[in-house]
Coordinates of N, CA and C and ligand atoms in Angstrom, one line a residue:
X1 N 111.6 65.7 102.1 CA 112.7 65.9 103.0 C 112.3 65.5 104.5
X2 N 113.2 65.1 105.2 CA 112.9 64.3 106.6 C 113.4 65.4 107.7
X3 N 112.3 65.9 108.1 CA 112.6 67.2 109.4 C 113.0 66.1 110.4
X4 N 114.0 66.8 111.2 CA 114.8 65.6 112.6 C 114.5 66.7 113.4
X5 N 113.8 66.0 114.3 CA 113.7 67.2 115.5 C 113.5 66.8 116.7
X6 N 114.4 66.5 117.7 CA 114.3 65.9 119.4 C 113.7 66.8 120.1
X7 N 113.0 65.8 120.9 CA 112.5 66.3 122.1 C 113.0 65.7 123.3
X8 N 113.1 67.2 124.1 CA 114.6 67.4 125.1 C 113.1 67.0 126.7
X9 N 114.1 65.8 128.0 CA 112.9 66.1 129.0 C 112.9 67.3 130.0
X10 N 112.1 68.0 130.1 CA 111.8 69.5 131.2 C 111.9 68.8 132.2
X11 N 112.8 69.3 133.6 CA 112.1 69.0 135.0 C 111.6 70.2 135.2
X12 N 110.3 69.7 135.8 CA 109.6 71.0 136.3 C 109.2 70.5 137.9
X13 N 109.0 72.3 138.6 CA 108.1 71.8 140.0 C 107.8 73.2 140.0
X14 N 107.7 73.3 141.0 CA 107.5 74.6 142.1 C 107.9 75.7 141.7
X15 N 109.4 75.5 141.5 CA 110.7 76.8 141.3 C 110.5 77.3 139.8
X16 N 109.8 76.3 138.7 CA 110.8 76.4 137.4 C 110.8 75.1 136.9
X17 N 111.6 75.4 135.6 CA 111.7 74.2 135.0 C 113.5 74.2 134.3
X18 N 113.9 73.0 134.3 CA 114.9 73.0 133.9 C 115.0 72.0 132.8
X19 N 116.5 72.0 131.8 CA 115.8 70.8 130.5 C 117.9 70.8 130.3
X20 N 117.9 69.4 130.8 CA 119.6 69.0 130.4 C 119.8 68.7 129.0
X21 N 120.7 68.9 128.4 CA 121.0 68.8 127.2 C 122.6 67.6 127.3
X22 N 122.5 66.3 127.2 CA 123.7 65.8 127.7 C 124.2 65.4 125.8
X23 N 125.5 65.2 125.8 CA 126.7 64.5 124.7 C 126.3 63.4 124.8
X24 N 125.8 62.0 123.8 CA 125.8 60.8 124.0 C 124.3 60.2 124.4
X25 N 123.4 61.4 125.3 CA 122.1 61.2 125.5 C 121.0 61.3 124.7
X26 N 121.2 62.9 124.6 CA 120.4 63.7 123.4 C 121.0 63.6 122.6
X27 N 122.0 64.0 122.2 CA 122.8 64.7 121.0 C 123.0 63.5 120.3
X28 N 123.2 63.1 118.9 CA 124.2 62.2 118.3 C 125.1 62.2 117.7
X29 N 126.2 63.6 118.3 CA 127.4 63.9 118.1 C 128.2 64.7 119.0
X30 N 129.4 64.7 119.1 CA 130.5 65.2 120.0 C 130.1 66.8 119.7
X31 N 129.6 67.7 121.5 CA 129.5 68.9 121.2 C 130.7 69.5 121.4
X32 N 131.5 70.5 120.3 CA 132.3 70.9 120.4 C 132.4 72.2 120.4
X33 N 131.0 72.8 119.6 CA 130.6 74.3 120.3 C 129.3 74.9 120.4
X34 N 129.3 75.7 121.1 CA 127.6 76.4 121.3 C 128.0 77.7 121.2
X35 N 127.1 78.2 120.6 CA 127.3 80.0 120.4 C 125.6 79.9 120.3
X36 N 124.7 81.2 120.3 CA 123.5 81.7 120.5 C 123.6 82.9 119.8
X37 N 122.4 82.9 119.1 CA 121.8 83.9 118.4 C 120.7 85.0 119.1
X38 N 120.8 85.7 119.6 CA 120.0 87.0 119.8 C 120.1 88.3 119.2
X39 N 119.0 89.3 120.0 CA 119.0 90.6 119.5 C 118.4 91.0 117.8
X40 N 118.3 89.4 117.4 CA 118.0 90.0 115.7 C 116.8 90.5 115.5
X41 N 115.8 91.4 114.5 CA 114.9 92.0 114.5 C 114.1 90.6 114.0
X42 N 112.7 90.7 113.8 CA 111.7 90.1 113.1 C 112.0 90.2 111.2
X43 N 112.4 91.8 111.1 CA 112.3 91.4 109.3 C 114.1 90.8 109.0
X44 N 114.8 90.9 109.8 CA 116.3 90.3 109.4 C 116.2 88.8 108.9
X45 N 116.5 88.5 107.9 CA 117.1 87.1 107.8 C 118.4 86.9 107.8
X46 N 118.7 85.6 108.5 CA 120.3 85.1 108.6 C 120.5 83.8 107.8
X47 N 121.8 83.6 107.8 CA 122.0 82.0 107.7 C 122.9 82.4 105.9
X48 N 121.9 81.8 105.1 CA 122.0 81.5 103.5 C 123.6 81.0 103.3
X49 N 123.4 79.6 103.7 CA 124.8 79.1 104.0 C 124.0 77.5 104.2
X50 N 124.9 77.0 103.4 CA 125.1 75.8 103.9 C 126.5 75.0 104.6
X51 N 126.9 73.3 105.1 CA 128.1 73.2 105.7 C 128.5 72.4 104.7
X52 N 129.3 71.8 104.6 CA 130.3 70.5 104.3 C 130.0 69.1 105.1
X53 N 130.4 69.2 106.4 CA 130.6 68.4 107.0 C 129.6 69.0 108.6
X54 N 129.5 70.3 109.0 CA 129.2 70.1 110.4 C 127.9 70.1 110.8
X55 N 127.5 69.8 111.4 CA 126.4 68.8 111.9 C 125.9 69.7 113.3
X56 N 124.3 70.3 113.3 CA 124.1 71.3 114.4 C 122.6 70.6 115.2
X57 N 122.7 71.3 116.2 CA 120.9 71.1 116.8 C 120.4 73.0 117.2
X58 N 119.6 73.3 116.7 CA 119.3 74.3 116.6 C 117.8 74.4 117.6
X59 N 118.0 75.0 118.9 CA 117.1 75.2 119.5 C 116.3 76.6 120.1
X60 N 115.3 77.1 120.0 CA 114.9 78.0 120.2 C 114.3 78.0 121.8
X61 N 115.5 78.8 122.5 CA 115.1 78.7 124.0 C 114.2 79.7 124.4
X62 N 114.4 81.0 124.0 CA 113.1 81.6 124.2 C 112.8 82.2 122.4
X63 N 111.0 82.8 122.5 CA 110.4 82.8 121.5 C 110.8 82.2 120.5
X64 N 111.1 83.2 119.5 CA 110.5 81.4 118.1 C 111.2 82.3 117.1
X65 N 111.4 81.6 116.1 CA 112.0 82.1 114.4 C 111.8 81.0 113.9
X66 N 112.1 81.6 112.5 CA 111.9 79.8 111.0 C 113.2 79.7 110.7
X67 N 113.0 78.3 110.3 CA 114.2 78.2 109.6 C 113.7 77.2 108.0
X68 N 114.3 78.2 107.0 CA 114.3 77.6 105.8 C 115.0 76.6 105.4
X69 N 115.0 75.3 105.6 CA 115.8 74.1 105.0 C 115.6 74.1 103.5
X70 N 116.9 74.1 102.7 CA 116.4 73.2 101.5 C 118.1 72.4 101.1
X71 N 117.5 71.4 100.3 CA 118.8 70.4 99.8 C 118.9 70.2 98.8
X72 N 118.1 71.1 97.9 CA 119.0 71.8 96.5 C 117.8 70.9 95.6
X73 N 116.6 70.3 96.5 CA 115.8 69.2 95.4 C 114.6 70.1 96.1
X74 N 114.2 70.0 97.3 CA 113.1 70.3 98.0 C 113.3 71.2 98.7
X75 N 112.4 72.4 99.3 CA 112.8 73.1 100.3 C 111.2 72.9 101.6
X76 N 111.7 73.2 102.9 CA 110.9 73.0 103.9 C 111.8 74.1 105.3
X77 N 110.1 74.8 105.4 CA 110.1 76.0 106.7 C 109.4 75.1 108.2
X78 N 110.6 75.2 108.7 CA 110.2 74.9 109.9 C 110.2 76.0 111.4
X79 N 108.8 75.7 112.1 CA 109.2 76.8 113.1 C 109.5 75.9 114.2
X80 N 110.5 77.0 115.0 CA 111.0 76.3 116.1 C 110.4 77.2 117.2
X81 N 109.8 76.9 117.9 CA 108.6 78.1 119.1 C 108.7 77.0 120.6
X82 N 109.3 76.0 120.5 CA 109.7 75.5 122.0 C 110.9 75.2 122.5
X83 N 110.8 75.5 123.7 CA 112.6 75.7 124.3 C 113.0 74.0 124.8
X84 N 112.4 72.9 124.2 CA 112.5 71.4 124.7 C 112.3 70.7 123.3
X85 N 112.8 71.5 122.3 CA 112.8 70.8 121.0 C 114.1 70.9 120.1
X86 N 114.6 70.7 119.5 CA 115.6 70.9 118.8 C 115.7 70.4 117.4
X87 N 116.2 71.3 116.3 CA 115.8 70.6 115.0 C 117.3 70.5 114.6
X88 N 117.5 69.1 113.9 CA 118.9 68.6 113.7 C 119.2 69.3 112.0
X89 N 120.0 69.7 111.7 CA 120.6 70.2 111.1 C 121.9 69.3 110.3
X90 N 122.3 68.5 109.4 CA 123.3 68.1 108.8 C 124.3 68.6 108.0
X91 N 124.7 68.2 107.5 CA 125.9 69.0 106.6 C 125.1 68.8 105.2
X92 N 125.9 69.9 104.1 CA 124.8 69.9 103.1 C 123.4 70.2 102.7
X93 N 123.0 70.7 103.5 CA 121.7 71.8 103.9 C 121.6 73.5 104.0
X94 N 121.0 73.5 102.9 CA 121.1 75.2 102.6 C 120.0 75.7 104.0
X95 N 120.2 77.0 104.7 CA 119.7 76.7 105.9 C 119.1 78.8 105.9
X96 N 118.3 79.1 106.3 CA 118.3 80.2 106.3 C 117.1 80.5 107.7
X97 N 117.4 81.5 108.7 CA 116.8 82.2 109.8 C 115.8 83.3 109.4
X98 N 114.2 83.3 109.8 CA 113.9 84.8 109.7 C 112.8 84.3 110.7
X99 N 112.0 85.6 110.6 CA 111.2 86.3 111.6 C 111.2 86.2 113.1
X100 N 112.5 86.2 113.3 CA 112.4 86.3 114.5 C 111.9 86.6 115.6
X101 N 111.3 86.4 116.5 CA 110.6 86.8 117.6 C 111.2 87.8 118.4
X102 N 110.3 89.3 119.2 CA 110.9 89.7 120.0 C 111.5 88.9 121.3
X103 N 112.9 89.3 121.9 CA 113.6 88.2 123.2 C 114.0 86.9 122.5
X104 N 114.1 86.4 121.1 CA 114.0 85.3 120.8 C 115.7 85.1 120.9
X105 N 115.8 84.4 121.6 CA 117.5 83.2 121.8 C 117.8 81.9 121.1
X106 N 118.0 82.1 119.7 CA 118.3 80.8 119.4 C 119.9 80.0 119.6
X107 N 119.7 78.5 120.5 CA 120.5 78.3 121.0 C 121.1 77.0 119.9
X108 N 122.6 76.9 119.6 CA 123.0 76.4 118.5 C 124.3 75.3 119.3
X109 N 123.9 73.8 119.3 CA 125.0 72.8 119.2 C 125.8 72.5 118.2
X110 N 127.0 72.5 118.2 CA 127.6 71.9 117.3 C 128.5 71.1 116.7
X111 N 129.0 70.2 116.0 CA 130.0 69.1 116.0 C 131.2 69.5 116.2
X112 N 131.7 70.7 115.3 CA 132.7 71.1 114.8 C 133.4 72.7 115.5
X113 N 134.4 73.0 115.7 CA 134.3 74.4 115.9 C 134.5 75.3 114.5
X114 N 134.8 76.5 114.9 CA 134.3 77.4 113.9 C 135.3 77.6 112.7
X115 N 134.5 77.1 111.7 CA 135.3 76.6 110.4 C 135.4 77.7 109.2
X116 N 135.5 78.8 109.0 CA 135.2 79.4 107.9 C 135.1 78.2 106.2
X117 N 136.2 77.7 106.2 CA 135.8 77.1 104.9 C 134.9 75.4 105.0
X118 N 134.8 75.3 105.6 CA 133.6 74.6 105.8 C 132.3 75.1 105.2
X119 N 131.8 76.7 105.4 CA 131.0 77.0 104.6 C 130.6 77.1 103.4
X120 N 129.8 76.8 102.7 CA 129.3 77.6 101.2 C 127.9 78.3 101.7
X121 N 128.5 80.2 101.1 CA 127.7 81.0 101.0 C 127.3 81.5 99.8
X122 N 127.4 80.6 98.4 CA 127.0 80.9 97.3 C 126.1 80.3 96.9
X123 N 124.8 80.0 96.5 CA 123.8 79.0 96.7 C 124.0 78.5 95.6
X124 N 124.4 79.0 93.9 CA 125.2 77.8 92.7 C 126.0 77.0 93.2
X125 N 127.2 77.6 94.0 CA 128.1 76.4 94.6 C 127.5 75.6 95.5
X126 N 126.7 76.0 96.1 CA 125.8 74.7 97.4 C 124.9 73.8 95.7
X127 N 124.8 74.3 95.2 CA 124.1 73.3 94.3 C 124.8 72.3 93.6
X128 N 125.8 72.8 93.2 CA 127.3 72.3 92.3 C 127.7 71.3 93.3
X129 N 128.1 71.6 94.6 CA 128.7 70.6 95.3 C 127.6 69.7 95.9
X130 N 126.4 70.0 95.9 CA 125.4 68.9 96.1 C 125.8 67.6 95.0
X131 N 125.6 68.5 93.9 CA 125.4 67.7 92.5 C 126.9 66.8 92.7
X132 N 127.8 66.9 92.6 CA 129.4 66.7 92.7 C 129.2 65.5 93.9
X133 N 128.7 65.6 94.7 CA 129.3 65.3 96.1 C 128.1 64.5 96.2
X134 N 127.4 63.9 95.6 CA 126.1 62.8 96.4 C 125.9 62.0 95.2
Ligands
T46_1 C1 124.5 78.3 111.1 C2 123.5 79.2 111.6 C3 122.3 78.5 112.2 C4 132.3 83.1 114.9 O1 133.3 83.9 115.0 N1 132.2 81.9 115.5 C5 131.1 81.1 115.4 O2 131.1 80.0 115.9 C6 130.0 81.5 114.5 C7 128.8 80.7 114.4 C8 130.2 82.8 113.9 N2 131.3 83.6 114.1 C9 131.3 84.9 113.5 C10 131.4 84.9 111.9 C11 130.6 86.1 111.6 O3 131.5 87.2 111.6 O4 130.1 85.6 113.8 C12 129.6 86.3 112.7 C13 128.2 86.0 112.3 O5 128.2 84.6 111.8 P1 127.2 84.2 110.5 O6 127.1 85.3 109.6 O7 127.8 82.9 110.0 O8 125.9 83.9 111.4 P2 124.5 83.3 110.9 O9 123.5 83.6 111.9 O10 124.2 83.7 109.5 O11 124.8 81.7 110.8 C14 125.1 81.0 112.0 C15 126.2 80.0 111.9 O12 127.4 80.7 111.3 C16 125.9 78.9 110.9 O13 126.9 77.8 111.1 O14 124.2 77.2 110.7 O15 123.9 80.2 112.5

């Protein structure tokens, strides 16, 4: 499986550091929404969903969590622990969050706004429609 993962540029000096996230620059798709993940414990896991069609960059601004990718053939844990990286996320990718870090903010770009049926939260049907659909 092919992990996509950008690296965002930091300005840094004196004050701080700051890191732009532009449509067209970084991204290679139209952002149409951002929502952020906090407050979740260390033993919580999220996600167990895959999309259809929408297309994310998933970045961990402060501390760190995993994210379990699989595409119904392979699976791969990726940690996200820097706030100038972003792991691309496609449609068709069973996707799952855990051990979250304490203060950990995961910050989420996305193509699409918020779609309920765009999801599959059944992991037979994320396999069915892998199989059906490729
Ligand atoms: C994904 C992973 C990385 C909304 O009302 N609007 C939104 O834009 C989102 C994302 C969620 N919600 C509502 C729906 C649920 O009632 O917020 C609640 C929690 O959503 P969910 O259980 O889907 O959250 P996660 O953390 O399991 O998954 C989220 C995204 O939904 C998903 O697209 O890829 O983060």
């Amino acid at each position: 499986m092919e992990i996509i993962k950008l690296k965002f540029n930091s300005h840094g000096d004196e004050r701080g550091s700051l890191i732009a996230i532009e449509e067209g620059l970084d991204i290679p798709f139209s952002i149409k929404r951002v929502y952020y993940v906090f407050d979740t414990l260390k033993n919580v896991h999220r996600g167990f969903h895959s999309h259809k069609k929408l297309e994310q960059i998933l970045i961990c601004v402060s501390g760190s969590c995993k994210i379990l990718l699989d595409d119904g053939k392979e699976k791969s844990i990726v940690n996200l622990d820097k706030n100038d990286e972003g792991l691309y996320i496609g449609p068709d990718m069973w996707r799952e969050m855990f051990e979250f870090s304490e203060n950990a903010i995961l910050l989420v770009l996305a193509s699409e706004v918020y779609e309920e049926n765009d999801y599959i939260r059944d992991y037979d049907e994320f396999i069915s429609y892998r199989i059906n659909n490729n």
